[in-house]
Coordinates of C-alpha atoms and ligand atoms in Angstrom, one line a residue:
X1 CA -118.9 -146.6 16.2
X2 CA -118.3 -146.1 12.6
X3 CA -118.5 -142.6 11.2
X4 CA -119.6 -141.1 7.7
X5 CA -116.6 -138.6 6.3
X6 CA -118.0 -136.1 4.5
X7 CA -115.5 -135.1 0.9
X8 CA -116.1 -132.5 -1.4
X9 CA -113.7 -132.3 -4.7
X10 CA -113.2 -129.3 -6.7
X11 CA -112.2 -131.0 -10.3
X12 CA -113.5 -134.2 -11.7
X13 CA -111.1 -134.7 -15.0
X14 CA -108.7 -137.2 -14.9
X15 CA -107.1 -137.4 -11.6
X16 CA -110.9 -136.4 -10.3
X17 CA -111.9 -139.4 -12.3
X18 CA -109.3 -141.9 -10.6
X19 CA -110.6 -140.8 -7.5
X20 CA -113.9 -141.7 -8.6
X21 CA -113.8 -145.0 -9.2
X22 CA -111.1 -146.0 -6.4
X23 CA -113.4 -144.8 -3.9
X24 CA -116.1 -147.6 -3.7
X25 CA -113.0 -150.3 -3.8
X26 CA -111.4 -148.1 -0.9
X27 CA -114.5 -147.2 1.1
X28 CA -115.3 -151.3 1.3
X29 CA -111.9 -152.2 2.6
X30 CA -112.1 -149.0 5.0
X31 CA -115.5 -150.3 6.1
X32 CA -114.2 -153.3 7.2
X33 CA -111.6 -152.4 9.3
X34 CA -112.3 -148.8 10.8
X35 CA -116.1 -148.6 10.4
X36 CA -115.8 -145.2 8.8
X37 CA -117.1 -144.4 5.5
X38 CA -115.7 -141.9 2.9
X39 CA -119.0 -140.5 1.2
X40 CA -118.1 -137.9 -1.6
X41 CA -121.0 -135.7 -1.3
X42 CA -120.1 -132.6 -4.0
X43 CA -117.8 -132.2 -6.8
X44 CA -117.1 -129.1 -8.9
X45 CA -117.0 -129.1 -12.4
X46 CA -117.4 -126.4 -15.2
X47 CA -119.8 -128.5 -16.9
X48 CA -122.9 -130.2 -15.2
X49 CA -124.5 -131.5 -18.1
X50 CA -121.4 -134.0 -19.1
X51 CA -121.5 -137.6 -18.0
X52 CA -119.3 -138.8 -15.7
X53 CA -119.1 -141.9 -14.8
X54 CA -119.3 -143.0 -11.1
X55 CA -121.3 -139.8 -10.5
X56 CA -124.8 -138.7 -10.3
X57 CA -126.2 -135.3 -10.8
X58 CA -127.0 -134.7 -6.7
X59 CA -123.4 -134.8 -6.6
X60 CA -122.5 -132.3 -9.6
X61 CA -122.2 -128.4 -9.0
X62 CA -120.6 -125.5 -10.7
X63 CA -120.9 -123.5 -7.5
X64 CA -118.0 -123.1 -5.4
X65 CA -120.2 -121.8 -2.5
X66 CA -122.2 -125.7 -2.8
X67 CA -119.2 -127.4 -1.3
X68 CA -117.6 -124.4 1.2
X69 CA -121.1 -124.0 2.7
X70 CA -121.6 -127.8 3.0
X71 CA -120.8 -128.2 7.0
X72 CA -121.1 -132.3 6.5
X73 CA -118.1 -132.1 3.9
X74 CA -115.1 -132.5 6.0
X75 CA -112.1 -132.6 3.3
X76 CA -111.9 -131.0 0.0
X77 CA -109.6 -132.6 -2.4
X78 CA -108.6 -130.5 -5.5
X79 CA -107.9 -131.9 -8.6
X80 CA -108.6 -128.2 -10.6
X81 CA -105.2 -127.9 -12.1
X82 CA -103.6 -124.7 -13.1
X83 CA -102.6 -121.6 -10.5
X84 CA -106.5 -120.0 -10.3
X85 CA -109.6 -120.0 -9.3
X86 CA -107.5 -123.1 -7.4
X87 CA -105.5 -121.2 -5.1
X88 CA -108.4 -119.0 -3.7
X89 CA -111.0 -122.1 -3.6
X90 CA -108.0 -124.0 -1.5
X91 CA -107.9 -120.6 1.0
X92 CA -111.8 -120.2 1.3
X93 CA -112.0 -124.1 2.0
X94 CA -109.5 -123.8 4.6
X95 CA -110.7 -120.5 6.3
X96 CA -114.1 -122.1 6.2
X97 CA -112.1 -125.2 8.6
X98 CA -111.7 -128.0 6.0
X99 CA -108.3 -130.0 5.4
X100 CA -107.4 -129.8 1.6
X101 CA -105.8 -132.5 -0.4
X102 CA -104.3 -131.4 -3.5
X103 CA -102.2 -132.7 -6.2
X104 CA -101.7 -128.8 -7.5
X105 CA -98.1 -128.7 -8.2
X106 CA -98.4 -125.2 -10.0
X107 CA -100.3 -123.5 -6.3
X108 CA -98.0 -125.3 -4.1
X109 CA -94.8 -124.5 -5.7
X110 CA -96.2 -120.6 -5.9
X111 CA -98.2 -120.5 -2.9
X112 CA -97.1 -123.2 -0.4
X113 CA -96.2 -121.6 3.0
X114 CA -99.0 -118.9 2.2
X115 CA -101.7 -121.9 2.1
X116 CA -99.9 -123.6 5.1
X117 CA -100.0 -121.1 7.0
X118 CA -103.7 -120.3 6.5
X119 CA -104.4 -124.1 7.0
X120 CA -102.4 -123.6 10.4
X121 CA -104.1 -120.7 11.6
X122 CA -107.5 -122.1 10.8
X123 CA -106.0 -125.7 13.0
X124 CA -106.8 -127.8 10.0
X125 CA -103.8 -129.0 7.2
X126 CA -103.0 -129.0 3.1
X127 CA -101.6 -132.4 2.3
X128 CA -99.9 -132.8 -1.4
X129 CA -98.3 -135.5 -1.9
X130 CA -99.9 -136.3 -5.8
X131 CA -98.3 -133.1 -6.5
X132 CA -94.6 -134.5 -7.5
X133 CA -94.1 -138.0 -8.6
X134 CA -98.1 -139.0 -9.1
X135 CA -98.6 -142.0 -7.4
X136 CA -94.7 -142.4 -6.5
X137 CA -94.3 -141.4 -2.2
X138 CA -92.0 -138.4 -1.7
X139 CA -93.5 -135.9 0.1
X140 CA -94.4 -137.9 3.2
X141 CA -90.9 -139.4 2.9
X142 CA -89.5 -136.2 3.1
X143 CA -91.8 -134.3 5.6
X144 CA -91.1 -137.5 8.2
X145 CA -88.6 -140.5 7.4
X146 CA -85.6 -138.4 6.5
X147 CA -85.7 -136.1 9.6
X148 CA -83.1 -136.8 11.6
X149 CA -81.0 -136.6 7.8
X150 CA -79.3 -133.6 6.8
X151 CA -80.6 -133.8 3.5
X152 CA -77.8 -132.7 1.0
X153 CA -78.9 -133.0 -3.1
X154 CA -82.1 -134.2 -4.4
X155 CA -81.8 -135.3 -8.2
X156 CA -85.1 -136.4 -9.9
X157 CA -86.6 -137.6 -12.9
X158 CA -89.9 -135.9 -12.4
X159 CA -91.9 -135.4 -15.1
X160 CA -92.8 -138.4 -17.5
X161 CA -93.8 -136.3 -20.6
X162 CA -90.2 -135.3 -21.3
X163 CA -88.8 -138.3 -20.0
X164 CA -91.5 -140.5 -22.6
X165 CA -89.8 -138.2 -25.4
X166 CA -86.2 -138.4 -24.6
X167 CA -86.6 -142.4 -24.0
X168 CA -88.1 -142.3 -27.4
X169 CA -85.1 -140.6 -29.1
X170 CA -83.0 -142.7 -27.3
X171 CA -84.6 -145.8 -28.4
X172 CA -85.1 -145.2 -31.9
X173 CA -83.2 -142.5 -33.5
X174 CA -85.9 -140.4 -33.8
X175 CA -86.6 -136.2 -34.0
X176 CA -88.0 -134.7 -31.0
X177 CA -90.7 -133.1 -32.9
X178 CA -91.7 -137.2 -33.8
X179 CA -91.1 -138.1 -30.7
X180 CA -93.4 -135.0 -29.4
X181 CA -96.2 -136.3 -32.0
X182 CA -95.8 -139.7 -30.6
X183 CA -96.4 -138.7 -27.0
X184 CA -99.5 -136.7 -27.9
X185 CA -101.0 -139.6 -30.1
X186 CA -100.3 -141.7 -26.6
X187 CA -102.0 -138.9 -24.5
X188 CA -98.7 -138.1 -22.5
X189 CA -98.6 -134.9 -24.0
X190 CA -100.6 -132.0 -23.7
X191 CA -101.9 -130.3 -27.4
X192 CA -99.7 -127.5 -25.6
X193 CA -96.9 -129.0 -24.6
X194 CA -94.7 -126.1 -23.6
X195 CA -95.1 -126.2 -19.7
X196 CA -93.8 -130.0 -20.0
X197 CA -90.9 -129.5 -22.5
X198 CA -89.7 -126.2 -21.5
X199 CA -89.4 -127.7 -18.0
X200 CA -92.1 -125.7 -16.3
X201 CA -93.7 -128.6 -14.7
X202 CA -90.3 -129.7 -13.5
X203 CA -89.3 -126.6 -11.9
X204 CA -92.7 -126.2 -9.8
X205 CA -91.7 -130.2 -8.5
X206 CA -88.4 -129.3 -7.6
X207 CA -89.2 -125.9 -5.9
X208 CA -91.7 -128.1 -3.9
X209 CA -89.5 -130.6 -3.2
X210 CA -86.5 -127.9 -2.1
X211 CA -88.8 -126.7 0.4
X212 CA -89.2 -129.9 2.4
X213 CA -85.6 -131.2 1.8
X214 CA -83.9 -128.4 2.8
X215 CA -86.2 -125.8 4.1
X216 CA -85.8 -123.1 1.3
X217 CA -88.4 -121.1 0.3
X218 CA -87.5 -121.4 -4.1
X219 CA -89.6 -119.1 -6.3
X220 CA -90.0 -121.7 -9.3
X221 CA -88.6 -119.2 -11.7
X222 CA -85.4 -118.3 -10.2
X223 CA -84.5 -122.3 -11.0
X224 CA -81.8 -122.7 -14.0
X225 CA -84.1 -124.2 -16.3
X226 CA -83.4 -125.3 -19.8
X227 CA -85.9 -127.5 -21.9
X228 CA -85.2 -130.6 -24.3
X229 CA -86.2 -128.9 -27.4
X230 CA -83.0 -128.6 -28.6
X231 CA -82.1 -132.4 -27.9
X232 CA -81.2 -133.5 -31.3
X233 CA -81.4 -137.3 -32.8
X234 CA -77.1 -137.2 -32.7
X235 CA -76.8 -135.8 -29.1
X236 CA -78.2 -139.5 -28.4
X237 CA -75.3 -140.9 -30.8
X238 CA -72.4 -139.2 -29.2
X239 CA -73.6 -139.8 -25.7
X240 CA -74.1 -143.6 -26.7
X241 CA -71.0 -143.4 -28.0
X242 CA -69.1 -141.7 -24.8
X243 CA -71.3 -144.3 -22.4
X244 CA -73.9 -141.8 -21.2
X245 CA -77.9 -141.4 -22.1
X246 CA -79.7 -137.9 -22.1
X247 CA -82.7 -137.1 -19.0
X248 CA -83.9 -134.1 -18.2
X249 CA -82.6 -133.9 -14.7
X250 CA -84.3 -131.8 -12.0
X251 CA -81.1 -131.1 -9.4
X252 CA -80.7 -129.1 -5.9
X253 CA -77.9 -129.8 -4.2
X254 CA -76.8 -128.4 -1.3
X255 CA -72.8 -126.8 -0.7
X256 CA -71.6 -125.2 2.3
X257 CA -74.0 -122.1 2.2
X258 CA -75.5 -122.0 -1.0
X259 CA -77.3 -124.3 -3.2
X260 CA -77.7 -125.2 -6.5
X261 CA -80.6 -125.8 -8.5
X262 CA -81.7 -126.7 -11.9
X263 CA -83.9 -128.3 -14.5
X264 CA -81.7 -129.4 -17.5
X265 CA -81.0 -132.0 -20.1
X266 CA -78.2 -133.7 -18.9
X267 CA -75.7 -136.9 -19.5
X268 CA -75.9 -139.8 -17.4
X269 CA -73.6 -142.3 -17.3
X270 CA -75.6 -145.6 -18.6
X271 CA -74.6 -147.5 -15.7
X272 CA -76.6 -145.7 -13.2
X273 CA -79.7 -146.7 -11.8
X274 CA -81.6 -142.8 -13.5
X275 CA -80.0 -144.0 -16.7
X276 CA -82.5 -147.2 -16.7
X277 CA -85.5 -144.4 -15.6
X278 CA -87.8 -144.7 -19.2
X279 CA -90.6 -144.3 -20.5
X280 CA -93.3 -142.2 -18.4
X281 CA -91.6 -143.2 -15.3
X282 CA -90.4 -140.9 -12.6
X283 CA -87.4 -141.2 -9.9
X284 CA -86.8 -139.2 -7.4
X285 CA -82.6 -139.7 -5.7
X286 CA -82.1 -138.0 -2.2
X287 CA -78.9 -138.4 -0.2
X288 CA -78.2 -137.3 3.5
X289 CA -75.9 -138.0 5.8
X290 CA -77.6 -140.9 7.7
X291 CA -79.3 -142.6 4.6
X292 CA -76.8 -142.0 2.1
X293 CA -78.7 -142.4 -0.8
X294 CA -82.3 -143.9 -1.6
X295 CA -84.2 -143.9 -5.2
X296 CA -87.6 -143.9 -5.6
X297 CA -89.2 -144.9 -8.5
X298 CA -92.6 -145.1 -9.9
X299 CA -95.4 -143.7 -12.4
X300 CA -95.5 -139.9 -11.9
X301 CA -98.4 -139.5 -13.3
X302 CA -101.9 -141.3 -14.4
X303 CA -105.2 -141.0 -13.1
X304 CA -104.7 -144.4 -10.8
X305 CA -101.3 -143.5 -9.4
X306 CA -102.1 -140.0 -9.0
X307 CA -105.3 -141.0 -6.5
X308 CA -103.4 -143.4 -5.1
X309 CA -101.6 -140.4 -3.5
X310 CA -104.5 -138.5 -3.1
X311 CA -106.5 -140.8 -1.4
X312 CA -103.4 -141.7 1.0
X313 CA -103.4 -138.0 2.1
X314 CA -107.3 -138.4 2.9
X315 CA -106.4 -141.8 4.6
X316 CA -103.9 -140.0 6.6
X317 CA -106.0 -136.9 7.5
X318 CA -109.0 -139.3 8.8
X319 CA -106.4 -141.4 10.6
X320 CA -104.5 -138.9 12.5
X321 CA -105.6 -135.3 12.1
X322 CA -109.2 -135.0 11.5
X323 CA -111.2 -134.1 15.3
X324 CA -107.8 -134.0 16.6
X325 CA -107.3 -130.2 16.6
X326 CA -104.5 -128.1 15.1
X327 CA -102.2 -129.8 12.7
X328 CA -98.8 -128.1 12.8
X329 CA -96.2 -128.1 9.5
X330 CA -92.9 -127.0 10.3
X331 CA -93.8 -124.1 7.4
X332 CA -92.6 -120.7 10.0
X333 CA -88.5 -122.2 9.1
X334 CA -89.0 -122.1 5.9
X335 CA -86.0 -119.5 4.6
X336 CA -84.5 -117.9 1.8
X337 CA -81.4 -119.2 0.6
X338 CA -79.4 -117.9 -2.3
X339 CA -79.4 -119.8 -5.1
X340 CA -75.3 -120.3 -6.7
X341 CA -74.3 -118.1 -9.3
X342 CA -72.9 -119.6 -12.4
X343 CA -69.7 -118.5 -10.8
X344 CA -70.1 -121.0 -8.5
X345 CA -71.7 -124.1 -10.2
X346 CA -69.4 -126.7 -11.2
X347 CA -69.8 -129.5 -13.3
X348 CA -68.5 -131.5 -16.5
X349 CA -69.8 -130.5 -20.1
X350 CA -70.7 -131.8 -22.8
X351 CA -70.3 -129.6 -25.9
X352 CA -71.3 -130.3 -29.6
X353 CA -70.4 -127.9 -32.4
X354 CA -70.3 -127.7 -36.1
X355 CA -67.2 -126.7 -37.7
X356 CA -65.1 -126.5 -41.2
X357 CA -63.1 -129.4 -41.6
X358 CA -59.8 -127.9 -42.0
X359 CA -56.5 -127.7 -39.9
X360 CA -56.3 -126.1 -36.7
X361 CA -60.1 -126.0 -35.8
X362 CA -59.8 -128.2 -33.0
X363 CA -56.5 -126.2 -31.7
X364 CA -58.2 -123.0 -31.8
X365 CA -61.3 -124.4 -29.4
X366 CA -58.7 -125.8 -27.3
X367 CA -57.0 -122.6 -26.6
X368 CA -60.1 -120.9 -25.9
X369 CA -61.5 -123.3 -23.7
X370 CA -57.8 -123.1 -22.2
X371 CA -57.8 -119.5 -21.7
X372 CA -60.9 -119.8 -19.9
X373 CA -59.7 -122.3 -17.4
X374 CA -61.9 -125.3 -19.4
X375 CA -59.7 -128.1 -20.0
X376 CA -60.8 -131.3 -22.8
X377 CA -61.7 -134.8 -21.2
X378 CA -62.5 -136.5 -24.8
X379 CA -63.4 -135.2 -28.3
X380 CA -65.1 -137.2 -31.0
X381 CA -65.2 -135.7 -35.1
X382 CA -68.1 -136.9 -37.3
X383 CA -69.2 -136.0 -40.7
X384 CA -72.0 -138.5 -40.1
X385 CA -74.9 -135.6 -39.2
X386 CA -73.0 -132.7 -41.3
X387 CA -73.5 -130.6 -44.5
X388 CA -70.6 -130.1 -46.8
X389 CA -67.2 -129.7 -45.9
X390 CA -68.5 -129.3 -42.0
X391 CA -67.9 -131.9 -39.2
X392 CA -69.6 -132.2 -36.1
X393 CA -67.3 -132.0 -33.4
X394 CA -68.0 -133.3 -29.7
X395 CA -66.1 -132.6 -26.4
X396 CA -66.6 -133.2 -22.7
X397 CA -64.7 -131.5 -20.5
X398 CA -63.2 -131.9 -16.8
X399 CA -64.8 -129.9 -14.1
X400 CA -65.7 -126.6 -14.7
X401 CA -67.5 -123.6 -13.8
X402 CA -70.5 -122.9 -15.3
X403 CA -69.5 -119.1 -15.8
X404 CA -66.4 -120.2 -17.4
X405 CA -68.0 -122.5 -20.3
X406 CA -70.2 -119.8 -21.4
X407 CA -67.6 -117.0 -21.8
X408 CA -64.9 -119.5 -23.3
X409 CA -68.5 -120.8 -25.8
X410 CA -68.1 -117.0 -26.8
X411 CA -64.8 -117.1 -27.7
X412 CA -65.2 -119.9 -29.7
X413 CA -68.2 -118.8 -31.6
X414 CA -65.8 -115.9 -32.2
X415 CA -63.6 -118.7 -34.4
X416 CA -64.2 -118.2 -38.5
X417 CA -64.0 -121.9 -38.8
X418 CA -67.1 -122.5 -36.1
X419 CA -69.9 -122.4 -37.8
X420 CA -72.6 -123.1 -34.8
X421 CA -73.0 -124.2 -31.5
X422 CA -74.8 -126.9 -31.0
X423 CA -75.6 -127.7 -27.9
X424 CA -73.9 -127.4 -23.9
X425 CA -75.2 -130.0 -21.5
X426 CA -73.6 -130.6 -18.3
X427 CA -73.1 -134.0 -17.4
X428 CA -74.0 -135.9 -14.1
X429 CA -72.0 -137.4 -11.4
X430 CA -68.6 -136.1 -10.7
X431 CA -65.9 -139.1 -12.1
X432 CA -64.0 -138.7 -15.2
X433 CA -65.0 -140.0 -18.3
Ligands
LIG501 N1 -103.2 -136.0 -14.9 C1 -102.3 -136.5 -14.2 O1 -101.8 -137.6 -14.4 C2 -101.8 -135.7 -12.9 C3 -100.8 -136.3 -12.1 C4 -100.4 -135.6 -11.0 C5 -101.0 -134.4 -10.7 N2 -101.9 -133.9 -11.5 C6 -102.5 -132.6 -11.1 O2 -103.9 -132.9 -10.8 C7 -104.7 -131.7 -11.2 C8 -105.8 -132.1 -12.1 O3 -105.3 -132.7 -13.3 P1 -106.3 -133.4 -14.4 O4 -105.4 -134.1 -15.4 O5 -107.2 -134.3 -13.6 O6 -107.0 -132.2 -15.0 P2 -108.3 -132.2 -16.0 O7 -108.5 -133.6 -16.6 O8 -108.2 -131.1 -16.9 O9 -109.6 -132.0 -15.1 C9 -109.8 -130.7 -14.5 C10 -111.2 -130.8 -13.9 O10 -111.4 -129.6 -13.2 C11 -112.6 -129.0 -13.6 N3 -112.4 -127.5 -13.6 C12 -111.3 -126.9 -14.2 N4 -111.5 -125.5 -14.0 C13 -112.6 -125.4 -13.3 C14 -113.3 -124.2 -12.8 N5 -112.8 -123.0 -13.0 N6 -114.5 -124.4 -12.2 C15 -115.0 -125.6 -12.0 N7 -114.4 -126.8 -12.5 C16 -113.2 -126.6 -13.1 C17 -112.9 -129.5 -15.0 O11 -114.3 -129.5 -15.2 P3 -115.0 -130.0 -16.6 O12 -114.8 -131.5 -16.5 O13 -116.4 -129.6 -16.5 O14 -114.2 -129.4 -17.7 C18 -112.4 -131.0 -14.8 O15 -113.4 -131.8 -14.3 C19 -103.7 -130.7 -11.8 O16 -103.3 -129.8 -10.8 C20 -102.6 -131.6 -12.3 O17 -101.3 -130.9 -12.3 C21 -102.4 -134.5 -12.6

């Protein structure tokens, strides 16, 4: 005997309004097969008065208290965005015993195990999987096909914004600040771009993503984080040039009893399958032991792909949670781990300066690169990008720690000849150059 599945949604912008009009396409298919009916009976907005297509003004409330006190609505999916009032309409929905969908990667990066374990104490769940990767299938992945894995690095493309802008540069010898005004025109941008760009949005993906792959509870702003607005139109050059493209690379990866993690741009060698990542696209790379390694790749964001992976959590909770009783998440494991030191992190560099064409420049880097244990895997001079009597000169190193770039960088900013540093990115993958 078929059932009617009462949903509530907190948020009905863009992901809200994917939901919107996948639901009647969904809920016909569904139909057929199961019987059961989704019926989305409120939705929370700031504004009542606006039209929205898809929805009529029964369904419209500004009141948080019309969907928690609703005992038809079953599920609440929240498509709000930002940190609050999302966080404490997610607890009072759970306390009041309704699942939660989300795709709030801001409130699950901060708040995770707290909301989990108020979901498990109130025997209902919080699924998230539109919360990294938009439509793209990781969380599931990661909460139950990798399980028997030891999980041991996780590197990811995950936010399509940057990614948009840097496969712009890449493409067309372009400015980032063009490249910036380009995405915005497109509407891949924010008119704020700074959570994107500085690689805000990236570090709440990964510390979510750390927390199922490994087990590690990773406050967001502990990550290493650097964002691409330094990325200049010649960085592309020289990394053309040495074989290598330019992604802003989310990384955790996992030695003996420490981890690394970070949100940086980095090279990548052109022949690997991140290198071909463009555009708004997202990939996600995990390796274990068992799998070795698998790469998923997908839009990561978009109001379709995004309610794709909403409405595959709702699919799932109606499936096999909902009437069934508690819903247990392995959250109570989830521990502290200490993130590596830059003592500890080791990887190759890539290092552009600016210096005075003269003799002995390159001899006096050398040596203090040398001092500091950082030996030279390829240099390249150009006057193509510089003023005056400067050159711009380009290095990549051999493995080193991360500790030991920055004091030797010191050094050589110390050298009358340097005139700037331009920019240190590390570069992926562990083979020499
Ligand atoms: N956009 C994407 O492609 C994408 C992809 C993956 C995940 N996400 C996540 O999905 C969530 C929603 O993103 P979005 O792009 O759909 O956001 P959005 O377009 O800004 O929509 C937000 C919606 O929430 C409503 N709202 C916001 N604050 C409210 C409040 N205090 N009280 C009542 N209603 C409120 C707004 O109402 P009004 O319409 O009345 O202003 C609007 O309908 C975010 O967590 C985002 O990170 C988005």
């Amino acid at each position: 005997m078929g059932q009617k599945i009462g949903i509530g949604m907190l948020g009905a912008g863009n992901v809200g309004g994917g939901v919107v009009s996948a639901l009647p396409t969904l809920n016909n298919r569904y139909l057929n097969l199961t019987g059961n009916e989704l019926e989305l009976l409120k939705v929370l907005v700031r504004d009542i008065n606006k039209k929205r297509i898809g929805l009529n003004d029964s369904q419209l409330t500004s009141e948080i208290d019309d969907v928690i006190s609703d005992k038809s609505i079953q599920i609440v999916i929240e498509v709000l965005g930002n940190e609050q009032p999302a966080c404490e309409y997610i607890k009072r929905c759970l306390d009041a015993g309704k699942y939660v969908v989300t795709a709030n990667k801001e409130v699950m990066a901060k708040h995770g195990a707290e909301l989990l374990d108020v979901a498990h104490k109130n025997n209902v769940a919080i699924f998230f999987e539109a919360s990294v990767g938009g439509g793209i299938p990781i969380i599931g992945p990661l909460m139950r096909d990798f399980g028997a894995n030891k999980l041991t690095s996780v590197t990811a493309i995950i936010n399509g914004t940057t990614n948009f802008i840097l496969t712009k540069m890449s493409e067309g010898d372009i400015s980032f600040e063009k490249a910036l005004i380009e995405a915005q025109n497109l509407g891949y941008a924010e008119p704020d771009p700074s959570s994107d760009v500085e690689g805000i949005d990236a570090a709440y993906k990964l510390a979510i993503l750390c927390s199922l792959a490994f087990g590690f509870d990773v406050d967001p702003y502990s990550i290493d984080r650097q964002g691409i607005g330094s990325v200049a139109e010649q960085d592309f050059k020289y990394a053309h040039d040495l074989g290598y493209t330019i992604k802003l690379l989310s990384t955790a990866r996992l030695i003996d009893e420490s981890f690394s993690v970070s949100v940086k741009p980095t090279l990548i060698h052109l022949n690997k399958s991140l290198a071909k990542v463009d555009g708004v696209l997202n990939a996600i790379q995990i390796e274990g032991d068992l799998i070795d390694q698998v790469m998923f790749v997908g839009p990561g964001a978009g109001p379709q792909p995004t309610a794709s992976a909403v409405l595959a959590d709702v699919l799932e909770l109606v499936r096999n949670h909902l009437d069934r009783g508690s819903y247990s998440v392995d959250h109570g494991s989830l521990k502290s781990m200490s993130v590596q030191s830059k003592n500890d992190v080791k990887s190759r560099y890539y290092l552009r300066l600016i210096v005075q064409d003269q003799v002995g420049v390159l001899a006096g880097i050398a040596q203090s690169l040398g001092d500091h244990g950082v030996s030279i895997a390829s240099m390249i001079q150009s006057g193509e990008f510089s003023i005056g009597d400067t050159v711009e000169l380009v290095l990549t190193t051999h493995l080193a720690y991360e500790s030991a770039i920055l004091s030797a960088i010191e050094h050589v900013k110390r050298i009358d000849a340097v005139q700037e540093v331009g920019n240190i990115f590390p570069i992926d993958g562990v083979e020499e150059i």
